[in-house]
PDB file of C-alpha atoms and ligand atoms in Angstrom:
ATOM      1  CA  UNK K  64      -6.844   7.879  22.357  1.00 91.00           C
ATOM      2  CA  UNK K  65      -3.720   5.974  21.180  1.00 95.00           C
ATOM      3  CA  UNK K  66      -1.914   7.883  18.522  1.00 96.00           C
ATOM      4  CA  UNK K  67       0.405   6.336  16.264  1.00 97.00           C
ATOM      5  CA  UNK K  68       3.142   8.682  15.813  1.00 97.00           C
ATOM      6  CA  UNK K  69       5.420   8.443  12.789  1.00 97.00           C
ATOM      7  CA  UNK K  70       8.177  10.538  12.807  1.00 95.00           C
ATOM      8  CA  UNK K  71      12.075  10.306  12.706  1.00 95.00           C
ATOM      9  CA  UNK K  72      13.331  13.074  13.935  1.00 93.00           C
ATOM     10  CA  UNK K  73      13.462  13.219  17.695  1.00 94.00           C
ATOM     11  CA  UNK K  74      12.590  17.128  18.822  1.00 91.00           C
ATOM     12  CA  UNK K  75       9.455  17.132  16.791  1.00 90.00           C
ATOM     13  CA  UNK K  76       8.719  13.899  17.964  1.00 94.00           C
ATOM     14  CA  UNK K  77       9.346  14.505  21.401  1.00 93.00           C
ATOM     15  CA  UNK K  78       8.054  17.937  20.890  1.00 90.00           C
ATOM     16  CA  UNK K  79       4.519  16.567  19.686  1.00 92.00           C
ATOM     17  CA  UNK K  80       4.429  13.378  22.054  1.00 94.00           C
ATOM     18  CA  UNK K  81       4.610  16.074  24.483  1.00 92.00           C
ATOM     19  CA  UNK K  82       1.467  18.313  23.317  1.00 90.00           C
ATOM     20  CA  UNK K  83      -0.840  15.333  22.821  1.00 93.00           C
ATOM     21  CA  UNK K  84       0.051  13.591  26.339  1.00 93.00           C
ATOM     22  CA  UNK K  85      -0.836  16.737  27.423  1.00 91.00           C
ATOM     23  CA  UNK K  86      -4.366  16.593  25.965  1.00 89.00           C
ATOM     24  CA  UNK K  87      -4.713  13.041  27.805  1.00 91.00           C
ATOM     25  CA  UNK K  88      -3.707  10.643  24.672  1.00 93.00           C
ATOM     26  CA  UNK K  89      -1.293   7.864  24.905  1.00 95.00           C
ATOM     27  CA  UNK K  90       1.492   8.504  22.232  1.00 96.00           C
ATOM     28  CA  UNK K  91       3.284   5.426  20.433  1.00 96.00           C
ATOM     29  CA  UNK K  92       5.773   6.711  18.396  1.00 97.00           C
ATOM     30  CA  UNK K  93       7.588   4.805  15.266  1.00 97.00           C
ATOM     31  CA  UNK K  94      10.696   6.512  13.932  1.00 96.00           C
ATOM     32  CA  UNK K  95      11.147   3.953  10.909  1.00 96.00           C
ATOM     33  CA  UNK K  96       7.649   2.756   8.326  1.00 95.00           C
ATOM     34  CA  UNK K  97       8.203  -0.984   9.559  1.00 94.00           C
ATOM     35  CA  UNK K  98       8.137  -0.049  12.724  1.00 95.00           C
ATOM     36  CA  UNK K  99       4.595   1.508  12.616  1.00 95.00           C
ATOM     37  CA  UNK K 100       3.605  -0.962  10.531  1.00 94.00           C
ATOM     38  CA  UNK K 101       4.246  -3.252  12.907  1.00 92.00           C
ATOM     39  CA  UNK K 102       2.859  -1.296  15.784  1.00 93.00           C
ATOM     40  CA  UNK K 103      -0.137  -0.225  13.396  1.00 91.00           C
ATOM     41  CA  UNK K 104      -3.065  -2.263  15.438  1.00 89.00           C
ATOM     42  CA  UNK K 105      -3.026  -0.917  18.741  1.00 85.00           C
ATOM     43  CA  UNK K 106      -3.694   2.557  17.519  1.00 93.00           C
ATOM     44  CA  UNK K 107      -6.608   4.669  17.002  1.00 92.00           C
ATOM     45  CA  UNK K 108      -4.972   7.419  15.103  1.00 95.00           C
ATOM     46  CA  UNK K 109      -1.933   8.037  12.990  1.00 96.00           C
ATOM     47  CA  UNK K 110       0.163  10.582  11.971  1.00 96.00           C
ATOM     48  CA  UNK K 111       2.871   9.779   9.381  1.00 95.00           C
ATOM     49  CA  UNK K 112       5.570  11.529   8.334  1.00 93.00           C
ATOM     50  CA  UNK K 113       6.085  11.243   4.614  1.00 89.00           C
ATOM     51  CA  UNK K 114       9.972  11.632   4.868  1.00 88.00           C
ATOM     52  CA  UNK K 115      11.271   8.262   6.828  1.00 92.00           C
ATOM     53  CA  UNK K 116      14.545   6.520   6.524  1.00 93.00           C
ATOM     54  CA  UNK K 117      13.451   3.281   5.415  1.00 94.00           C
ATOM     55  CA  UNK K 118      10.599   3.488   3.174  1.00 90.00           C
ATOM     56  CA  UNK K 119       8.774   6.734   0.974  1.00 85.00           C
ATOM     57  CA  UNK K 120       5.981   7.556   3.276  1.00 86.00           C
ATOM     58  CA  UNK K 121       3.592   7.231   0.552  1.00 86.00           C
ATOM     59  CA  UNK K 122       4.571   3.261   0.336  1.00 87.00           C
ATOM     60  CA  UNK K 123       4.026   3.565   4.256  1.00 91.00           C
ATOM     61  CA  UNK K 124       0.773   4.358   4.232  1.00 90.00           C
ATOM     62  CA  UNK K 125      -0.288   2.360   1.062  1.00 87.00           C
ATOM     63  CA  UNK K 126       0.829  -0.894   3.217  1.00 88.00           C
ATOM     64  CA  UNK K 127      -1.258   0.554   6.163  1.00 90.00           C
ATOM     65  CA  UNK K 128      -4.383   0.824   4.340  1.00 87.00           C
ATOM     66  CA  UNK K 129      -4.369  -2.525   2.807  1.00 83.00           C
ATOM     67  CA  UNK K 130      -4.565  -3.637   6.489  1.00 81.00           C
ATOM     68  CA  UNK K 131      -6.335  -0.807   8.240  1.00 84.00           C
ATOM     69  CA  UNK K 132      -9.117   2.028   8.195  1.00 84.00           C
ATOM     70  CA  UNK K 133      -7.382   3.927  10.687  1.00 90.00           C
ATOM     71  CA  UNK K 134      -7.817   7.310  10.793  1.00 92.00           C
ATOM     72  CA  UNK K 135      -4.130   8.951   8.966  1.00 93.00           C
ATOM     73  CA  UNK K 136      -2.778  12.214   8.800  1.00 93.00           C
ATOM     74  CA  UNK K 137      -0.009  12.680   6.730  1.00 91.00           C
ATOM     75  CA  UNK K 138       2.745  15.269   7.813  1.00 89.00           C
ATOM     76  CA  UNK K 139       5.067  16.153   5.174  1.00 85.00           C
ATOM     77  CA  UNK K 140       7.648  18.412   4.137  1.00 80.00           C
ATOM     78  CA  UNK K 141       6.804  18.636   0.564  1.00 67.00           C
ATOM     79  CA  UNK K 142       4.495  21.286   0.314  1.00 65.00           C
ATOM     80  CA  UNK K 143       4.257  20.367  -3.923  1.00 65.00           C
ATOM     81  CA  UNK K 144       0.519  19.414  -4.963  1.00 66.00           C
ATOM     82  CA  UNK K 145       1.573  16.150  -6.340  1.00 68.00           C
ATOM     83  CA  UNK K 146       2.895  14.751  -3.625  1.00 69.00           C
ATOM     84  CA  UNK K 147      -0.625  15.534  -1.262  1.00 72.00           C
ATOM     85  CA  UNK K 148      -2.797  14.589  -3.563  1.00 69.00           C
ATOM     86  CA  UNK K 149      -0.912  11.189  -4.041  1.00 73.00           C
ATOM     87  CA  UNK K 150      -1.178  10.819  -0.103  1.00 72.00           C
ATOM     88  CA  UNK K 151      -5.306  11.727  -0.235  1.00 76.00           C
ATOM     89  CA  UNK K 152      -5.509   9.481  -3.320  1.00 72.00           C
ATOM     90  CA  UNK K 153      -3.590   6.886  -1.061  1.00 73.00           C
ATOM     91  CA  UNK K 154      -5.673   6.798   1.926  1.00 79.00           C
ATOM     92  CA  UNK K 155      -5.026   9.628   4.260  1.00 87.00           C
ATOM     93  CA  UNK K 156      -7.395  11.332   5.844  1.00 88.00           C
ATOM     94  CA  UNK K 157      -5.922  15.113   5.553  1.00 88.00           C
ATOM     95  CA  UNK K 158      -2.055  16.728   5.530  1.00 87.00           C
ATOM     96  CA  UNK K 159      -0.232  19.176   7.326  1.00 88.00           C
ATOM     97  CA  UNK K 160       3.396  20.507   5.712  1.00 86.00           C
ATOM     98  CA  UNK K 161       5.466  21.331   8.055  1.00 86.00           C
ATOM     99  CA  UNK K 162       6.552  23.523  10.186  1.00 85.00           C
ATOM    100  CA  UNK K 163       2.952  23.974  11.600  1.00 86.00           C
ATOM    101  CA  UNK K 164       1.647  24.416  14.542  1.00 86.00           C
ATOM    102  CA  UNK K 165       0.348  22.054  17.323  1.00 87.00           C
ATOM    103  CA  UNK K 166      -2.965  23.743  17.889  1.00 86.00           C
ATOM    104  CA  UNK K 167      -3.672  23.255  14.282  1.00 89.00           C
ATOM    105  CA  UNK K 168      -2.895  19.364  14.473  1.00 92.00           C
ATOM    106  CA  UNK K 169      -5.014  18.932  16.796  1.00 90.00           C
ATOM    107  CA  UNK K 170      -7.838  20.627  15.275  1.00 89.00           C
ATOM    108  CA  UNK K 171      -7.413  18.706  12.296  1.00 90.00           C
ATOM    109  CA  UNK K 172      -6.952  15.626  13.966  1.00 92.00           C
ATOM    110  CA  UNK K 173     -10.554  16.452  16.024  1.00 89.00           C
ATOM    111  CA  UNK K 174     -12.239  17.350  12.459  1.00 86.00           C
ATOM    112  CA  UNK K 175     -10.922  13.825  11.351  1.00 88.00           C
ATOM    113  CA  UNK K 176     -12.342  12.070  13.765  1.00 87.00           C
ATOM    114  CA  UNK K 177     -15.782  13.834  13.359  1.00 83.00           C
ATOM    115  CA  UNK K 178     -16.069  13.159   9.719  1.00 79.00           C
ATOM    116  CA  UNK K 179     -15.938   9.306  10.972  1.00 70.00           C
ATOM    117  CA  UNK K 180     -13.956   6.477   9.924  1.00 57.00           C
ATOM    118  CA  UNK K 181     -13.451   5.074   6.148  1.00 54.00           C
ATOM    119  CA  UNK K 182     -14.317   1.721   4.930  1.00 49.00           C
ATOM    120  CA  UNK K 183     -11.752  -0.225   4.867  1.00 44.00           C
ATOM    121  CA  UNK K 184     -11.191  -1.049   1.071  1.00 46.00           C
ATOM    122  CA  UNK K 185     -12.861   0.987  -1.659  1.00 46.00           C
ATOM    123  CA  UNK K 186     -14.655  -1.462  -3.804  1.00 51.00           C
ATOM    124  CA  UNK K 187     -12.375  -2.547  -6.883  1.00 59.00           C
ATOM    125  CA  UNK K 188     -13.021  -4.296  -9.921  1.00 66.00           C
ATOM    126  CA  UNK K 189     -14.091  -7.687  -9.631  1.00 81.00           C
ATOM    127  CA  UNK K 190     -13.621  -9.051 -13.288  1.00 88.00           C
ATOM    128  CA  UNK K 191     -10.796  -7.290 -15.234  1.00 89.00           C
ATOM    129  CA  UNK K 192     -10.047  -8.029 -18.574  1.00 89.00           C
ATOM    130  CA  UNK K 193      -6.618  -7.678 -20.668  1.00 88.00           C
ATOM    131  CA  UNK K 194      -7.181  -8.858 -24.266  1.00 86.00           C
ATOM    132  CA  UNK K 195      -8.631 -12.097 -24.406  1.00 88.00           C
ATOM    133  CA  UNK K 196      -7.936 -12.628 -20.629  1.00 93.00           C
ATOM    134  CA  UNK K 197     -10.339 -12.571 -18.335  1.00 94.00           C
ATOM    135  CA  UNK K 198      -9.883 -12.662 -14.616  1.00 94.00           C
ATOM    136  CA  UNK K 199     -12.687 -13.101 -12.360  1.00 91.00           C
ATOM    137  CA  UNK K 200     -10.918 -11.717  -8.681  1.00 86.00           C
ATOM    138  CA  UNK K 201     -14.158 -12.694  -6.726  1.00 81.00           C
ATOM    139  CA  UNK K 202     -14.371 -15.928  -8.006  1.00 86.00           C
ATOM    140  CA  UNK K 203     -10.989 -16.628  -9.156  1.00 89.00           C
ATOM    141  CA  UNK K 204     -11.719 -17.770 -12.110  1.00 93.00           C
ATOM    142  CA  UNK K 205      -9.265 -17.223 -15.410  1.00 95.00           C
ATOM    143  CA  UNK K 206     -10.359 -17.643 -18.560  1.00 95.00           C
ATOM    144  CA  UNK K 207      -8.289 -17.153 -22.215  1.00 94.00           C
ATOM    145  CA  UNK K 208     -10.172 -16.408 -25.032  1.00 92.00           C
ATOM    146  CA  UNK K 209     -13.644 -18.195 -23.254  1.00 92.00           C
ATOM    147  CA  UNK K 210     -11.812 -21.133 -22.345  1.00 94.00           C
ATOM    148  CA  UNK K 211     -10.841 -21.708 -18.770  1.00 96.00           C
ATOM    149  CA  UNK K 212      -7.300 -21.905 -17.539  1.00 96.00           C
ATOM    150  CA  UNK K 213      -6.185 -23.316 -14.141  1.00 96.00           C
ATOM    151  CA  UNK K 214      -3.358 -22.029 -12.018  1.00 96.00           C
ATOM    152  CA  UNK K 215      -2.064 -22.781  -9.095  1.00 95.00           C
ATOM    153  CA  UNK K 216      -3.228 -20.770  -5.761  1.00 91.00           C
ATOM    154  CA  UNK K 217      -0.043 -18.991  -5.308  1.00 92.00           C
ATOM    155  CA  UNK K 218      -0.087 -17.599  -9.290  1.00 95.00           C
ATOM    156  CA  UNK K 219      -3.625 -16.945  -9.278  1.00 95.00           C
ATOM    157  CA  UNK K 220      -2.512 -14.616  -5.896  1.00 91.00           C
ATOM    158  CA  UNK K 221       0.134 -13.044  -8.295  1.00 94.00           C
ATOM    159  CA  UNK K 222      -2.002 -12.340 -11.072  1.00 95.00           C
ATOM    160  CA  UNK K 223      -4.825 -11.367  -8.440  1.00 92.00           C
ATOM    161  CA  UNK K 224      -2.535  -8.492  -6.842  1.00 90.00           C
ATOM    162  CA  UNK K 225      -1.688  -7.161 -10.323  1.00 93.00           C
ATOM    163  CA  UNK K 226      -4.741  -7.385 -11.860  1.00 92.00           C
ATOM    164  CA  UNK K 227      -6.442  -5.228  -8.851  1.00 85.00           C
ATOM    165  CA  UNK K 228      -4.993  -1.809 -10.200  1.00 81.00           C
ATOM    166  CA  UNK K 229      -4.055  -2.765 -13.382  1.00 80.00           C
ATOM    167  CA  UNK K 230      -0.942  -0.523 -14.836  1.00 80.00           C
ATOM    168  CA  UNK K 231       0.322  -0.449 -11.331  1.00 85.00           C
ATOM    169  CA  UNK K 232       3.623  -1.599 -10.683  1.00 89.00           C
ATOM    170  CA  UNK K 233       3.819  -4.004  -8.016  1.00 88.00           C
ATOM    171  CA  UNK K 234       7.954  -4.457  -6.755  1.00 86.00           C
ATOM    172  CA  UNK K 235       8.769  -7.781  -5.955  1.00 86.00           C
ATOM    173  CA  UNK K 236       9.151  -7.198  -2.520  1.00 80.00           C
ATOM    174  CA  UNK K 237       5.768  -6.125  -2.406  1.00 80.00           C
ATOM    175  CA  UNK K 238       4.665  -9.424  -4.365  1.00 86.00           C
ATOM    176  CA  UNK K 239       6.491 -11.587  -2.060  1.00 82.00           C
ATOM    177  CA  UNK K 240       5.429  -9.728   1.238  1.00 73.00           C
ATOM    178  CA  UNK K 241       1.624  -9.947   0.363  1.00 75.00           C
ATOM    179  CA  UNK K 242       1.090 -13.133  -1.292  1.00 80.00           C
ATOM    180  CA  UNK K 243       4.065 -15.135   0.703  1.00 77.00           C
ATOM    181  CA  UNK K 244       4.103 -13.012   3.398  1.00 68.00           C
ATOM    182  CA  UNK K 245       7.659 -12.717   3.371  1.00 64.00           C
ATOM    183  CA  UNK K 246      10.289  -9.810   2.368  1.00 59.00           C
ATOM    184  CA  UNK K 247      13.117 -12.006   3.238  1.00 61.00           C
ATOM    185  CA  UNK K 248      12.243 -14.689   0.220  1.00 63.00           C
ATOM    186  CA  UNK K 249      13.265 -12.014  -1.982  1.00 58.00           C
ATOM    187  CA  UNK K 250      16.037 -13.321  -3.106  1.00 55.00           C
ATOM    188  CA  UNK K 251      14.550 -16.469  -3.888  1.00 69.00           C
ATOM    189  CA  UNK K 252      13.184 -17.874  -7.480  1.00 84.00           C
ATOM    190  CA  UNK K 253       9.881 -18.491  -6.073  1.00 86.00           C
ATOM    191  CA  UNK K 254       8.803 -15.737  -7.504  1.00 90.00           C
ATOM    192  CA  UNK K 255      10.303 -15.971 -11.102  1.00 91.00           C
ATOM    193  CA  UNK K 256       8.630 -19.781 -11.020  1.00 93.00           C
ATOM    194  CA  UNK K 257       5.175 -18.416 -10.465  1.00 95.00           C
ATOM    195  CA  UNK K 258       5.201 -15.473 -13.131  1.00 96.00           C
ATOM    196  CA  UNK K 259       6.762 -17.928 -15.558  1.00 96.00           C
ATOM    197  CA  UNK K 260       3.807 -20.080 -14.879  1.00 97.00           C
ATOM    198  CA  UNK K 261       1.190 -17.745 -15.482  1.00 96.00           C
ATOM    199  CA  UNK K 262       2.237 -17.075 -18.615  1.00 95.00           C
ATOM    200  CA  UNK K 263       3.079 -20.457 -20.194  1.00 95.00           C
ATOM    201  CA  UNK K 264      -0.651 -21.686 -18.867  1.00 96.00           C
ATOM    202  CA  UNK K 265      -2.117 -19.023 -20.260  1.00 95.00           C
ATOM    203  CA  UNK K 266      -0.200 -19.015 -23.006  1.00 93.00           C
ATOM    204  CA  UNK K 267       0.070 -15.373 -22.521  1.00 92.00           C
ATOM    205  CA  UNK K 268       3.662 -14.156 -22.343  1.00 91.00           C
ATOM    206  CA  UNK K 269       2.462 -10.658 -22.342  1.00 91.00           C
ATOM    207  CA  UNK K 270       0.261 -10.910 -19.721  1.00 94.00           C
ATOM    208  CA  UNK K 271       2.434 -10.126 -16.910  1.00 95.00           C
ATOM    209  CA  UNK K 272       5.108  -7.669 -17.748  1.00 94.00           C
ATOM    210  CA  UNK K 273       8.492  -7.237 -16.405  1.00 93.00           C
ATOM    211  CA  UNK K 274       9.958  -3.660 -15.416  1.00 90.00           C
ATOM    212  CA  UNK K 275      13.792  -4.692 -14.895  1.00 86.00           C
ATOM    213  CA  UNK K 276      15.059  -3.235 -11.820  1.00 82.00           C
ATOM    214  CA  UNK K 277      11.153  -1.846 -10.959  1.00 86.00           C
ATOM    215  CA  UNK K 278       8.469  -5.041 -10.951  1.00 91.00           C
ATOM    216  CA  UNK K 279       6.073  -6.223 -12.758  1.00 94.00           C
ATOM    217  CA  UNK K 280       2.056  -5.017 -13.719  1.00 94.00           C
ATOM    218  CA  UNK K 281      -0.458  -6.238 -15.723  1.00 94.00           C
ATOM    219  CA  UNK K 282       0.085  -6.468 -19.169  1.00 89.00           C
ATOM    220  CA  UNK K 283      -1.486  -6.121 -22.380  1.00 80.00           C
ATOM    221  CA  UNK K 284      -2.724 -10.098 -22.474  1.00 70.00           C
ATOM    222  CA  UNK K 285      -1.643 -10.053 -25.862  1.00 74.00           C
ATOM    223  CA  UNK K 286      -1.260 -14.144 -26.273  1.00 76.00           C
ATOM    224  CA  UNK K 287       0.478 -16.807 -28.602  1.00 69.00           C
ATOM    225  CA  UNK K 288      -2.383 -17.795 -31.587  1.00 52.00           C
ATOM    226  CA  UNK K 289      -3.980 -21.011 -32.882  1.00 43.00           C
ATOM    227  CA  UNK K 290      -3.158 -22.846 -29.787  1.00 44.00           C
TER     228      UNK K 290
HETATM  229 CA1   CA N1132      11.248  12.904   8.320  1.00 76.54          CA
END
């Protein structure tokens, strides 16, 4: 099997790369998130460290499962509730805090793989609704107050991402890396352009809402009257 492993630091990498080569499996191992994200689709298991330099492991994984029904376990050093059930809730398979031992990795890892794999996106919404907005994601269709509003592909794809988990707050490097494909424009406008578009065609300022410093989420669709 070839396991994905996530981990920055090197002796319990080196130290578990070591136990599973042992058990015959080929061991890839990522010490930052965009690494294994980009090594992600050669791999038949993962285990991901929740404490990485580059990224919360949490986002990690999040990004993972939007592309992949891998099987995921989730090593952490937080032992606190929240912070497992947040990495269950966000698509891994099971948990192990650390320090623990190998024997029980690998029996975890083995009762993984016998529950089977996941499908790949739980169903969502397909229509969600804020105020008078509607917005149909399977047939991307937008409509204010039962009349129909065009946007351009690129906003409906903004308004699409937001609307899937509505009161979710979506970063704008996370905007621009799913719906442009592209951390790096970041610093552009492009982005600014497009949310200022949904909102003057809708005529729905509040529809999109800005977090300074955070992102943006779906807001209340509270729009301008009598137009
Ligand atoms: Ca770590």
């Amino acid at each position: 099997m070839h396991v994905l492993l996530v981990e920055d630091d090197n002796r319990l990498a080196a130290a578990l790369t070591a136990a599973l080569a042992r058990l015959g499996h080929q061991v890839v191992r990522a010490g930052r998130a965009d690494d294994a994200l980009r090594l992600k689709d050669g791999a038949d298991f993962v285990l991901l460290d929740l404490g990485l330099p580059d990224m919360d492991g949490l986002e990690a994984l999040r990004r993972l499962r939007r592309a992949s029904a891998v099987p995921v376990i989730v090593v952490t050093a937080r032992s606190e509730e929240r912070d497992v059930l947040r990495g269950l809730r966000g698509g891994a398979d099971d948990y192990l805090v650390k320090p623990f031992r190998t024997a029980e990795l690998i029996a975890r890892m083995e009762a993984v793989l016998r529950r089977g794999t996941r499908p790949l996106t739980a169903p969502g919404p397909v229509v969600v609704a804020a105020g008078g907005v509607r917005i149909d994601l399977a047939t991307r269709r937008l409509e204010v107050d039962g009349r129909p509003v065009t946007l351009t592909r690129r906003e409906f794809d903004v308004l699409a991402l937001l609307a899937r988990e509505p009161g979710v707050v979506r970063s704008r490097e996370e905007i621009l890396d799913e719906v442009w494909g592209d951390l790096l424009l970041s610093a552009s406008r492009s982005l600014d352009v497009h949310i200022a578009g949904i909102r003057a065609k809708t005529g729905c300022p509040g529809l999109v809402e800005t977090l300074r410093g955070t992102g943006y989420r779906l807001g209340t669709g509270e729009c301008t009257s009598g137009s």
